[in-house]
Amino acid sequence: MTHSTVAELLTQETKHIEVEAKGWVRTFRANRFIALNDGSTINNIQCVVDFENTDEALLKRITTGAAVHIKGTLVESQGKGQSVEVQVTSIEILGDADPDEVSKTILQPKRHTLEKLREQAHLRTRTNTFSAIMRLRSSLSFAIHQYFNQNGFYYMHTPIITGSDAEGAGEMFRVTSLDAKNPPLNEEGNVDYSQDFFGKETNLTVSGQLEAETYAMSLGKVYTFGPTFRAENSNTSRHLSEFWMIEPEVAFMDLAGNMDLAEDFMKYVLSYVLENNPDDLAFLEQRLIQEDKSKPQAERSTMTLTEKLRFVIDNNFKRVSYTEAIEILRNSKPNKKKKFKYLINEWGADLQSEHERFLVEKHFKCPVILFDYPANIKAFYMRLNEDGKTVRAMDILFPGIGEIVGGSQREERLEVLKEKMAALDIPEEELWWYLDLRKYGTAVHSGFGLGFERLVMFATGMSNIRDVIPYPRTPQNAEF
Ligand code: 4AD
Ligand code: MG
């Protein structure tokens, strides 16, 4: 390329050189100052136009949103707020942006609500907030691959179309090529999926775990990082119907090892962005401070965004058994004063996000790893403990997010697994290959799943999951 990125120009040591830049006009002030951005950094480069010697018609076309090609001299800036600027010698309009049309969009430089930005998700990365979020998302994703690569894990691709329900929760999107209006029926009058594309019922995966287990039991340490789909009708700020999940799986590792891995991994990726994305984090931190000002005192954050990240990196995650957590919740103020929507009365209750957030934000005030949950509120594949009623599950809870990681030591004993599947009506024929792992050299193994968007929420301080993925899919919404 003949031109430089804005990021390169802003860090260029040698001055008084001829440079070229291409980008989009953020603002054009006093017929003279272009704030140019090309997405390479949150910062704009100021390009100073010699308006007295520039054609009037050309000046008119330098408008917010237009794509331009600038040639000029890089010099120390006279003005405040930037160290360098470009003295423009020639400007070419690559793509016009009609101001009347622009004024109807979020490109118009003024405050827009997050809801409004979501409606124009194809344009929202032209704003500072969303370009910062998406650069952080990219950086986190790179850090994840780097962590596993440096620690001897193999990256494997698990199938997106599957014939099994990895979580056994029945929240799947069906994949079919049958005619919806006139599907073939079997003798009982039900849809005959043996005539479907794959000759059986298939769906989009809810998790790559079961296939990852098969690879862990041969390659040792593996992980998947791919899209997962859940037809779960929960319209919350923390649920998506399509989200990305990171799932490591390791042979010969027990639950304690799994907790160590998850903690080390989370700390690594958050440290990575603290080190590599300071400008984007600083911008989002200021954004949160502004947002907080409009909230009542009690709801304001006591820590800044970087303090929150540092806090997670510098402190040990508190490890607490489900049984201990239930005792804490049962005796807690909001439970006694009936402030929880779901009151905790007895052992065995499933924890709601209000309980998770109480434990993390009010009680322990640090990330918490809850483990050894009741068997009947967790998935079929988790290893049964000696007490016969709890399983070797772990959930990691984060401040402001609640559950961010879910994992377990897997049931490696064939007979115990078969009994569990029978009790839950999971047909052995469907998972014959999964059972095979327990026949040929079974071994202790464990893994977990990290919801990528929940991690991005934490790292950016955004409070709605729809704002950390380019094109969110949620119930009743699949625009773009
Ligand atoms: O707890 P979950 O359902 O666990 C599993 O899927 C296991 N198979 C993972 C494993 O052990 N390999 O999901 C894991 C994580 C959750 O902790 C949460 O962060 C995220 O995935 N998650 C969602 N994120 C966004 N939208 C949803 N609907 C999510 N459901 C789960
Ligand atoms: Mg879970």
Short mmCIF file of C-alpha atoms and ligand atoms in Angstrom, two decimals:
data_model
loop_
_atom_site.label_atom_id
_atom_site.label_comp_id
_atom_site.label_asym_id
_atom_site.label_seq_id
_atom_site.Cartn_x
_atom_site.Cartn_y
_atom_site.Cartn_z
CA MET A 1 0.00 0.00 0.00
CA THR A 2 1.21 3.48 -0.78
CA HIS A 3 -0.59 5.08 2.15
CA SER A 4 0.01 4.73 5.89
CA THR A 5 -2.54 3.94 8.56
CA VAL A 6 -3.52 6.65 11.00
CA ALA A 7 -1.97 4.56 13.79
CA GLU A 8 1.34 4.53 11.91
CA LEU A 9 1.25 8.27 11.23
CA LEU A 10 0.50 9.14 14.86
CA THR A 11 3.54 7.21 16.08
CA GLN A 12 5.85 8.28 13.26
CA GLU A 13 9.11 9.65 14.69
CA THR A 14 10.49 11.35 11.58
CA LYS A 15 8.71 14.57 10.73
CA HIS A 16 8.55 16.76 7.63
CA ILE A 17 8.06 13.81 5.34
CA GLU A 18 5.50 13.38 2.60
CA VAL A 19 2.70 11.02 3.65
CA GLU A 20 -0.54 9.62 2.31
CA ALA A 21 -3.60 8.57 4.30
CA LYS A 22 -7.00 7.12 3.48
CA GLY A 23 -9.94 7.13 5.83
CA TRP A 24 -13.31 8.60 6.71
CA VAL A 25 -13.95 12.17 7.75
CA ARG A 26 -15.23 12.30 11.31
CA THR A 27 -15.61 16.07 11.38
CA PHE A 28 -14.56 19.02 9.23
CA ARG A 29 -14.20 22.21 11.26
CA ALA A 30 -13.76 25.85 10.14
CA ASN A 31 -13.28 24.77 6.51
CA ARG A 32 -9.79 23.82 7.62
CA PHE A 33 -9.45 20.92 10.10
CA ILE A 34 -10.34 17.37 9.09
CA ALA A 35 -10.47 14.77 11.86
CA LEU A 36 -9.61 11.63 9.89
CA ASN A 37 -10.13 8.09 11.15
CA ASP A 38 -9.43 4.78 9.43
CA GLY A 39 -10.19 2.29 12.21
CA SER A 40 -6.53 1.51 12.95
CA THR A 41 -6.76 3.39 16.24
CA ILE A 42 -9.33 5.22 18.31
CA ASN A 43 -7.40 8.43 17.66
CA ASN A 44 -7.99 10.64 14.66
CA ILE A 45 -5.28 12.40 12.75
CA GLN A 46 -5.81 16.07 12.14
CA CYS A 47 -5.39 17.06 8.50
CA VAL A 48 -5.11 20.78 7.87
CA VAL A 49 -6.53 22.02 4.58
CA ASP A 50 -5.21 25.17 2.94
CA PHE A 51 -8.75 26.33 2.20
CA GLU A 52 -7.73 29.58 0.50
CA ASN A 53 -6.02 27.58 -2.21
CA THR A 54 -8.56 24.79 -2.46
CA ASP A 55 -11.39 24.66 -4.94
CA GLU A 56 -14.73 25.65 -3.33
CA ALA A 57 -16.58 22.69 -4.86
CA LEU A 58 -14.04 20.27 -3.43
CA LEU A 59 -14.25 21.85 0.03
CA LYS A 60 -18.02 21.28 0.00
CA ARG A 61 -17.49 17.57 -0.52
CA ILE A 62 -15.36 17.19 2.62
CA THR A 63 -18.20 16.14 4.89
CA THR A 64 -18.71 13.85 7.85
CA GLY A 65 -18.70 10.24 6.67
CA ALA A 66 -16.95 10.83 3.33
CA ALA A 67 -14.03 8.57 2.34
CA VAL A 68 -10.96 10.57 1.38
CA HIS A 69 -7.40 10.14 0.12
CA ILE A 70 -5.06 12.72 1.55
CA LYS A 71 -1.52 13.62 0.56
CA GLY A 72 0.54 16.03 2.60
CA THR A 73 3.40 16.73 4.97
CA LEU A 74 3.57 15.24 8.44
CA VAL A 75 4.53 17.98 10.92
CA GLU A 76 4.50 18.68 14.65
CA SER A 77 1.12 20.05 15.53
CA GLN A 78 0.70 23.65 16.65
CA GLY A 79 -2.69 23.00 18.19
CA LYS A 80 -3.61 21.28 21.42
CA GLY A 81 -4.70 17.65 21.65
CA GLN A 82 -2.39 16.07 19.09
CA SER A 83 1.35 15.80 18.63
CA VAL A 84 1.38 15.53 14.85
CA GLU A 85 -0.83 16.60 11.98
CA VAL A 86 -0.85 16.48 8.20
CA GLN A 87 -0.58 19.67 6.18
CA VAL A 88 -2.68 18.73 3.20
CA THR A 89 -1.26 19.27 -0.27
CA SER A 90 -3.92 17.32 -2.16
CA ILE A 91 -7.22 15.75 -1.30
CA GLU A 92 -9.29 13.34 -3.34
CA ILE A 93 -12.84 12.37 -2.41
CA LEU A 94 -13.10 8.60 -2.78
CA GLY A 95 -16.71 8.33 -1.68
CA ASP A 96 -19.10 11.20 -0.97
CA ALA A 97 -21.48 11.27 1.98
CA ASP A 98 -24.48 13.54 1.46
CA PRO A 99 -24.91 15.62 4.65
CA ASP A 100 -28.72 15.40 4.46
CA GLU A 101 -28.54 11.61 4.37
CA VAL A 102 -25.82 11.49 7.01
CA SER A 103 -27.95 13.55 9.37
CA LYS A 104 -30.45 10.67 9.47
CA THR A 105 -27.79 8.21 10.61
CA ILE A 106 -25.61 7.61 13.63
CA LEU A 107 -22.67 9.00 11.63
CA GLN A 108 -23.92 12.44 12.67
CA PRO A 109 -21.38 13.45 15.32
CA LYS A 110 -23.52 13.72 18.45
CA ARG A 111 -24.63 11.45 21.31
CA HIS A 112 -26.75 8.50 20.22
CA THR A 113 -28.37 5.90 22.47
CA LEU A 114 -27.03 2.35 22.37
CA GLU A 115 -30.45 1.21 21.14
CA LYS A 116 -30.22 3.58 18.19
CA LEU A 117 -26.70 2.35 17.43
CA ARG A 118 -27.95 -1.25 17.45
CA GLU A 119 -30.51 -0.39 14.77
CA GLN A 120 -27.62 0.78 12.57
CA ALA A 121 -25.19 -1.96 13.53
CA HIS A 122 -23.65 -1.79 10.05
CA LEU A 123 -22.48 1.77 10.76
CA ARG A 124 -21.84 1.68 14.48
CA THR A 125 -18.16 0.72 14.21
CA ARG A 126 -17.62 4.20 12.72
CA THR A 127 -18.16 5.50 16.28
CA ASN A 128 -15.45 5.62 18.92
CA THR A 129 -17.32 3.37 21.34
CA PHE A 130 -17.94 0.54 18.89
CA SER A 131 -14.61 0.67 17.13
CA ALA A 132 -12.96 0.42 20.58
CA ILE A 133 -15.16 -2.53 21.56
CA MET A 134 -14.53 -4.42 18.34
CA ARG A 135 -10.76 -3.84 18.42
CA LEU A 136 -10.77 -5.19 21.97
CA ARG A 137 -12.85 -8.16 20.86
CA SER A 138 -10.30 -8.93 18.17
CA SER A 139 -7.43 -8.53 20.58
CA LEU A 140 -9.01 -10.81 23.20
CA SER A 141 -9.60 -13.44 20.59
CA PHE A 142 -5.95 -13.32 19.53
CA ALA A 143 -4.82 -13.51 23.19
CA ILE A 144 -6.94 -16.63 23.67
CA HIS A 145 -5.27 -18.43 20.78
CA GLN A 146 -1.88 -17.22 21.97
CA TYR A 147 -2.46 -18.52 25.50
CA PHE A 148 -3.41 -22.00 24.35
CA ASN A 149 -0.70 -22.10 21.72
CA GLN A 150 1.95 -21.18 24.27
CA ASN A 151 0.65 -23.81 26.68
CA GLY A 152 0.75 -26.81 24.35
CA PHE A 153 -2.94 -26.98 23.36
CA TYR A 154 -4.11 -27.94 19.87
CA TYR A 155 -6.87 -25.89 18.27
CA MET A 156 -9.58 -28.18 16.93
CA HIS A 157 -12.70 -27.39 14.93
CA THR A 158 -15.79 -29.08 16.28
CA PRO A 159 -18.83 -29.54 14.01
CA ILE A 160 -21.47 -26.85 13.80
CA ILE A 161 -24.16 -29.21 12.53
CA THR A 162 -24.57 -32.13 14.94
CA GLY A 163 -26.90 -35.00 15.68
CA SER A 164 -26.55 -34.73 19.45
CA ASP A 165 -27.56 -32.40 22.25
CA ALA A 166 -24.33 -31.77 24.15
CA GLU A 167 -26.01 -30.09 27.10
CA GLY A 168 -29.10 -32.30 27.17
CA ALA A 169 -31.21 -29.18 27.66
CA GLY A 170 -33.21 -29.42 24.42
CA GLU A 171 -32.53 -25.81 23.44
CA MET A 172 -31.54 -26.48 19.84
CA PHE A 173 -32.19 -24.97 16.43
CA ARG A 174 -33.17 -27.66 13.99
CA VAL A 175 -31.26 -28.00 10.72
CA THR A 176 -33.37 -29.44 7.93
CA SER A 177 -33.86 -29.29 4.19
CA LEU A 178 -37.36 -30.76 4.32
CA ASP A 179 -40.23 -28.78 2.84
CA ALA A 180 -41.74 -26.97 5.86
CA LYS A 181 -45.18 -26.90 4.20
CA ASN A 182 -45.27 -30.53 3.21
CA PRO A 183 -42.81 -32.69 5.15
CA PRO A 184 -42.82 -36.49 4.68
CA LEU A 185 -44.61 -38.27 7.50
CA ASN A 186 -43.96 -41.68 9.04
CA GLU A 187 -46.58 -44.29 9.98
CA GLU A 188 -47.27 -42.58 13.32
CA GLY A 189 -47.96 -39.34 11.49
CA ASN A 190 -44.78 -37.60 12.70
CA VAL A 191 -42.23 -35.90 10.46
CA ASP A 192 -40.02 -38.59 8.95
CA TYR A 193 -36.49 -37.31 9.45
CA SER A 194 -35.00 -40.43 7.90
CA GLN A 195 -35.87 -38.70 4.63
CA ASP A 196 -34.14 -35.48 5.69
CA PHE A 197 -30.79 -34.32 4.29
CA PHE A 198 -28.64 -36.25 6.79
CA GLY A 199 -31.07 -39.14 7.16
CA LYS A 200 -31.70 -38.18 10.77
CA GLU A 201 -32.58 -35.24 12.99
CA THR A 202 -29.84 -32.65 13.14
CA ASN A 203 -29.35 -29.31 14.86
CA LEU A 204 -26.90 -26.45 15.32
CA THR A 205 -24.44 -27.22 18.08
CA VAL A 206 -24.98 -25.90 21.60
CA SER A 207 -21.39 -26.79 22.58
CA GLY A 208 -18.34 -28.48 21.08
CA GLN A 209 -17.50 -30.20 24.34
CA LEU A 210 -18.37 -33.80 23.55
CA GLU A 211 -16.30 -33.81 20.36
CA ALA A 212 -13.52 -31.92 22.18
CA GLU A 213 -13.47 -34.72 24.76
CA THR A 214 -12.77 -37.26 22.03
CA TYR A 215 -9.74 -35.24 20.90
CA ALA A 216 -8.49 -34.63 24.45
CA MET A 217 -8.48 -38.41 24.82
CA SER A 218 -5.92 -38.70 22.04
CA LEU A 219 -4.16 -35.36 21.64
CA GLY A 220 -4.08 -34.57 25.36
CA LYS A 221 -4.75 -30.85 25.48
CA VAL A 222 -7.16 -29.29 23.00
CA TYR A 223 -9.54 -26.35 22.71
CA THR A 224 -12.28 -25.19 20.41
CA PHE A 225 -13.30 -21.60 19.79
CA GLY A 226 -16.38 -21.40 17.66
CA PRO A 227 -19.96 -20.30 17.33
CA THR A 228 -22.64 -22.03 19.41
CA PHE A 229 -26.40 -21.68 19.19
CA ARG A 230 -29.12 -21.80 21.80
CA ALA A 231 -32.83 -21.60 21.12
CA GLU A 232 -33.35 -20.47 24.68
CA ASN A 233 -36.10 -17.90 24.94
CA SER A 234 -34.34 -15.62 27.40
CA ASN A 235 -34.36 -12.01 26.41
CA THR A 236 -31.78 -10.75 28.88
CA SER A 237 -28.76 -8.48 28.66
CA ARG A 238 -26.47 -11.54 29.03
CA HIS A 239 -27.96 -14.05 26.58
CA LEU A 240 -27.53 -14.42 22.83
CA SER A 241 -29.02 -17.06 20.55
CA GLU A 242 -25.70 -17.22 18.70
CA PHE A 243 -22.55 -16.73 20.74
CA TRP A 244 -18.91 -17.75 20.62
CA MET A 245 -17.51 -20.17 23.13
CA ILE A 246 -13.96 -21.17 24.07
CA GLU A 247 -13.81 -24.76 25.31
CA PRO A 248 -10.53 -26.31 26.45
CA GLU A 249 -10.51 -30.01 27.30
CA VAL A 250 -7.60 -31.79 28.98
CA ALA A 251 -6.84 -35.46 29.62
CA PHE A 252 -5.54 -36.51 33.05
CA MET A 253 -6.70 -33.24 34.66
CA ASP A 254 -9.10 -33.15 37.61
CA LEU A 255 -11.43 -30.39 38.81
CA ALA A 256 -8.73 -28.60 40.83
CA GLY A 257 -6.51 -28.51 37.74
CA ASN A 258 -9.46 -27.23 35.73
CA MET A 259 -9.93 -24.33 38.16
CA ASP A 260 -6.22 -23.49 38.02
CA LEU A 261 -6.30 -23.52 34.22
CA ALA A 262 -9.40 -21.33 33.99
CA GLU A 263 -8.03 -18.79 36.45
CA ASP A 264 -4.60 -18.59 34.81
CA PHE A 265 -6.19 -18.30 31.37
CA MET A 266 -8.62 -15.52 32.32
CA LYS A 267 -5.83 -13.54 33.96
CA TYR A 268 -3.62 -13.93 30.91
CA VAL A 269 -6.15 -12.66 28.38
CA LEU A 270 -7.16 -9.69 30.51
CA SER A 271 -3.50 -8.76 31.10
CA TYR A 272 -2.97 -8.99 27.37
CA VAL A 273 -5.52 -6.29 26.57
CA LEU A 274 -4.37 -4.08 29.44
CA GLU A 275 -0.95 -4.13 27.86
CA ASN A 276 -1.91 -4.00 24.18
CA ASN A 277 -5.07 -1.90 24.00
CA PRO A 278 -4.43 1.06 26.33
CA ASP A 279 -6.08 3.69 24.12
CA ASP A 280 -9.29 1.77 23.60
CA LEU A 281 -9.51 0.89 27.30
CA ALA A 282 -8.86 4.50 28.31
CA PHE A 283 -11.68 5.64 26.03
CA LEU A 284 -14.14 3.04 27.36
CA GLU A 285 -13.12 3.87 30.91
CA GLN A 286 -14.03 7.53 30.36
CA ARG A 287 -17.26 6.47 28.72
CA LEU A 288 -18.22 4.50 31.82
CA ILE A 289 -17.35 7.39 34.12
CA GLN A 290 -19.68 9.62 32.07
CA GLU A 291 -22.42 6.99 32.05
CA ASP A 292 -22.11 6.58 35.83
CA LYS A 293 -22.77 10.26 36.38
CA SER A 294 -26.34 9.78 35.22
CA LYS A 295 -26.93 6.99 37.73
CA PRO A 296 -27.97 7.26 41.38
CA GLN A 297 -25.00 7.19 43.79
CA ALA A 298 -25.73 3.64 45.02
CA GLU A 299 -25.53 2.18 41.50
CA ARG A 300 -22.27 3.87 40.56
CA SER A 301 -19.20 1.78 40.16
CA THR A 302 -16.60 2.01 42.90
CA MET A 303 -13.82 1.00 40.51
CA THR A 304 -12.79 2.28 37.11
CA LEU A 305 -12.59 -0.15 34.19
CA THR A 306 -8.83 -0.64 34.46
CA GLU A 307 -9.09 -1.04 38.23
CA LYS A 308 -11.63 -3.80 37.66
CA LEU A 309 -9.35 -5.60 35.21
CA ARG A 310 -6.36 -5.19 37.52
CA PHE A 311 -8.42 -6.47 40.42
CA VAL A 312 -9.20 -9.73 38.62
CA ILE A 313 -5.59 -10.14 37.51
CA ASP A 314 -4.08 -9.44 40.93
CA ASN A 315 -6.41 -11.42 43.20
CA ASN A 316 -7.01 -15.12 43.67
CA PHE A 317 -10.44 -16.29 42.64
CA LYS A 318 -12.33 -17.37 45.75
CA ARG A 319 -13.19 -21.10 45.61
CA VAL A 320 -16.45 -21.94 47.38
CA SER A 321 -18.55 -25.10 47.35
CA TYR A 322 -22.19 -24.92 46.33
CA THR A 323 -23.15 -26.09 49.83
CA GLU A 324 -21.22 -23.22 51.48
CA ALA A 325 -22.74 -20.76 48.99
CA ILE A 326 -26.26 -21.90 49.84
CA GLU A 327 -25.59 -21.30 53.54
CA ILE A 328 -24.30 -17.81 52.81
CA LEU A 329 -27.29 -17.02 50.61
CA ARG A 330 -29.82 -18.48 53.02
CA ASN A 331 -28.53 -16.25 55.81
CA SER A 332 -28.06 -13.18 53.63
CA LYS A 333 -29.96 -9.93 54.14
CA PRO A 334 -31.77 -9.94 50.77
CA ASN A 335 -32.97 -13.48 51.44
CA LYS A 336 -34.18 -12.73 54.97
CA LYS A 337 -35.82 -9.49 53.85
CA LYS A 338 -37.34 -11.31 50.86
CA LYS A 339 -35.56 -9.03 48.42
CA PHE A 340 -34.50 -11.88 46.12
CA LYS A 341 -37.05 -12.73 43.45
CA TYR A 342 -36.25 -16.41 44.06
CA LEU A 343 -35.76 -17.05 47.79
CA ILE A 344 -33.19 -19.62 48.84
CA ASN A 345 -34.88 -22.00 51.22
CA GLU A 346 -33.07 -25.26 50.83
CA TRP A 347 -30.08 -27.14 49.50
CA GLY A 348 -30.66 -28.13 45.88
CA ALA A 349 -32.02 -24.80 44.67
CA ASP A 350 -30.68 -23.62 41.32
CA LEU A 351 -28.82 -20.33 41.56
CA GLN A 352 -30.23 -17.38 39.65
CA SER A 353 -28.17 -14.48 38.43
CA GLU A 354 -29.34 -12.34 41.42
CA HIS A 355 -27.73 -14.91 43.77
CA GLU A 356 -24.53 -15.18 41.75
CA ARG A 357 -24.17 -11.41 41.69
CA PHE A 358 -24.83 -11.15 45.43
CA LEU A 359 -22.03 -13.63 46.14
CA VAL A 360 -19.55 -11.88 43.86
CA GLU A 361 -20.44 -8.22 44.26
CA LYS A 362 -21.69 -8.00 47.85
CA HIS A 363 -20.35 -10.94 49.79
CA PHE A 364 -16.92 -11.95 48.47
CA LYS A 365 -16.26 -8.84 46.36
CA CYS A 366 -14.01 -10.81 44.00
CA PRO A 367 -14.37 -13.45 41.26
CA VAL A 368 -15.75 -16.67 42.72
CA ILE A 369 -15.45 -20.29 41.58
CA LEU A 370 -18.43 -22.28 42.81
CA PHE A 371 -17.97 -26.05 42.69
CA ASP A 372 -19.62 -29.37 43.60
CA TYR A 373 -23.17 -28.54 42.53
CA PRO A 374 -26.20 -30.83 43.07
CA ALA A 375 -26.22 -33.44 40.31
CA ASN A 376 -29.81 -32.80 39.28
CA ILE A 377 -29.29 -29.16 38.29
CA LYS A 378 -26.26 -29.91 36.09
CA ALA A 379 -25.60 -31.70 32.79
CA PHE A 380 -25.42 -35.49 32.43
CA TYR A 381 -21.68 -35.71 31.69
CA MET A 382 -20.37 -34.32 34.98
CA ARG A 383 -18.52 -36.66 37.35
CA LEU A 384 -20.54 -37.87 40.30
CA ASN A 385 -18.93 -37.32 43.71
CA GLU A 386 -18.65 -39.99 46.40
CA ASP A 387 -21.65 -38.48 48.24
CA GLY A 388 -23.83 -39.64 45.34
CA LYS A 389 -25.67 -36.31 45.10
CA THR A 390 -23.17 -33.69 43.94
CA VAL A 391 -21.10 -33.48 40.76
CA ARG A 392 -17.64 -32.11 40.03
CA ALA A 393 -18.96 -28.98 38.36
CA MET A 394 -17.55 -25.48 38.52
CA ASP A 395 -18.96 -22.12 37.53
CA ILE A 396 -16.89 -18.95 37.57
CA LEU A 397 -18.79 -15.85 38.59
CA PHE A 398 -17.59 -12.35 37.70
CA PRO A 399 -18.66 -8.97 39.06
CA GLY A 400 -21.30 -7.31 36.88
CA ILE A 401 -21.64 -10.43 34.74
CA GLY A 402 -22.52 -13.40 36.92
CA GLU A 403 -21.63 -16.75 35.31
CA ILE A 404 -18.83 -16.33 32.80
CA VAL A 405 -17.41 -19.88 32.77
CA GLY A 406 -19.10 -23.26 33.20
CA GLY A 407 -17.11 -26.47 33.37
CA SER A 408 -16.54 -29.79 35.08
CA GLN A 409 -14.55 -32.93 35.55
CA ARG A 410 -16.21 -35.43 33.21
CA GLU A 411 -17.73 -38.75 34.21
CA GLU A 412 -15.11 -41.24 33.02
CA ARG A 413 -16.76 -44.40 34.44
CA LEU A 414 -18.79 -46.20 31.78
CA GLU A 415 -21.38 -47.73 34.10
CA VAL A 416 -22.02 -44.52 36.04
CA LEU A 417 -22.39 -42.55 32.82
CA LYS A 418 -24.80 -45.10 31.35
CA GLU A 419 -26.95 -44.98 34.47
CA LYS A 420 -27.04 -41.21 34.35
CA MET A 421 -28.03 -41.19 30.69
CA ALA A 422 -30.74 -43.78 31.26
CA ALA A 423 -32.17 -41.73 34.13
CA LEU A 424 -32.37 -38.69 31.85
CA ASP A 425 -33.73 -40.63 28.85
CA ILE A 426 -30.67 -39.89 26.73
CA PRO A 427 -30.47 -42.73 24.18
CA GLU A 428 -27.15 -44.61 24.15
CA GLU A 429 -27.40 -44.99 20.35
CA GLU A 430 -27.12 -41.23 19.97
CA LEU A 431 -23.90 -41.01 21.96
CA TRP A 432 -22.32 -44.42 21.26
CA TRP A 433 -19.08 -42.75 20.26
CA TYR A 434 -19.00 -40.72 23.47
CA LEU A 435 -19.47 -43.91 25.48
CA ASP A 436 -16.65 -45.56 23.51
CA LEU A 437 -14.18 -43.16 25.12
CA ARG A 438 -15.04 -44.80 28.44
CA LYS A 439 -14.34 -48.26 27.01
CA TYR A 440 -10.95 -47.79 25.43
CA GLY A 441 -8.49 -46.35 27.90
CA THR A 442 -10.77 -44.12 29.90
CA ALA A 443 -9.12 -41.55 32.15
CA VAL A 444 -9.86 -38.58 34.34
CA HIS A 445 -10.39 -35.50 32.18
CA SER A 446 -11.87 -32.04 32.52
CA GLY A 447 -12.68 -28.86 30.66
CA PHE A 448 -14.76 -25.73 30.66
CA GLY A 449 -16.58 -23.28 28.42
CA LEU A 450 -16.02 -19.54 28.48
CA GLY A 451 -18.73 -17.39 26.91
CA PHE A 452 -16.65 -15.10 24.71
CA GLU A 453 -19.17 -12.25 24.66
CA ARG A 454 -19.39 -12.27 28.44
CA LEU A 455 -15.62 -11.88 28.56
CA VAL A 456 -15.82 -8.99 26.09
CA MET A 457 -18.53 -7.40 28.24
CA PHE A 458 -16.26 -7.58 31.24
CA ALA A 459 -13.23 -6.21 29.42
CA THR A 460 -15.12 -3.31 27.84
CA GLY A 461 -17.49 -2.51 30.72
CA MET A 462 -20.50 -2.75 28.38
CA SER A 463 -23.65 -3.87 30.17
CA ASN A 464 -25.63 -5.32 27.26
CA ILE A 465 -24.30 -8.39 25.41
CA ARG A 466 -25.86 -7.05 22.18
CA ASP A 467 -23.18 -4.38 22.17
CA VAL A 468 -20.13 -6.64 22.15
CA ILE A 469 -20.88 -8.81 19.08
CA PRO A 470 -21.11 -7.31 15.57
CA TYR A 471 -24.57 -8.59 14.69
CA PRO A 472 -26.45 -9.92 17.72
CA ARG A 473 -28.99 -12.71 17.30
CA THR A 474 -31.68 -12.73 19.97
CA PRO A 475 -35.31 -13.88 20.11
CA GLN A 476 -37.29 -12.00 17.44
CA ASN A 477 -34.16 -10.41 15.99
CA ALA A 478 -31.89 -11.51 13.16
CA GLU A 479 -31.43 -8.23 11.28
CA PHE A 480 -28.34 -7.84 9.06
O1 4AD B 1 -22.51 -23.32 31.15
P1 4AD B 1 -22.59 -23.71 29.70
O2 4AD B 1 -23.92 -24.03 29.15
O3 4AD B 1 -21.57 -24.90 29.53
C1 4AD B 1 -21.34 -25.64 28.41
O4 4AD B 1 -21.84 -25.45 27.34
C2 4AD B 1 -20.28 -26.69 28.59
N1 4AD B 1 -20.41 -27.68 27.51
C3 4AD B 1 -18.92 -26.03 28.56
C4 4AD B 1 -17.79 -27.01 28.75
O5 4AD B 1 -17.64 -27.54 29.83
N2 4AD B 1 -16.99 -27.27 27.73
O6 4AD B 1 -21.97 -22.53 28.81
C5 4AD B 1 -20.64 -22.08 29.03
C6 4AD B 1 -20.59 -20.57 29.05
C7 4AD B 1 -21.41 -19.92 30.16
O7 4AD B 1 -20.71 -19.88 31.37
C8 4AD B 1 -21.63 -18.54 29.59
O8 4AD B 1 -20.50 -17.71 29.78
C9 4AD B 1 -21.75 -18.81 28.11
O9 4AD B 1 -21.13 -20.05 27.85
N3 4AD B 1 -23.16 -18.86 27.67
C10 4AD B 1 -23.77 -17.90 26.98
N4 4AD B 1 -23.31 -16.71 26.52
C11 4AD B 1 -24.18 -15.94 25.83
N5 4AD B 1 -25.45 -16.30 25.55
C12 4AD B 1 -25.95 -17.48 25.98
N6 4AD B 1 -27.21 -17.82 25.68
C13 4AD B 1 -25.09 -18.34 26.73
N7 4AD B 1 -25.23 -19.56 27.30
C14 4AD B 1 -24.06 -19.85 27.85
MG MG B 2 -23.65 -22.95 32.80
#
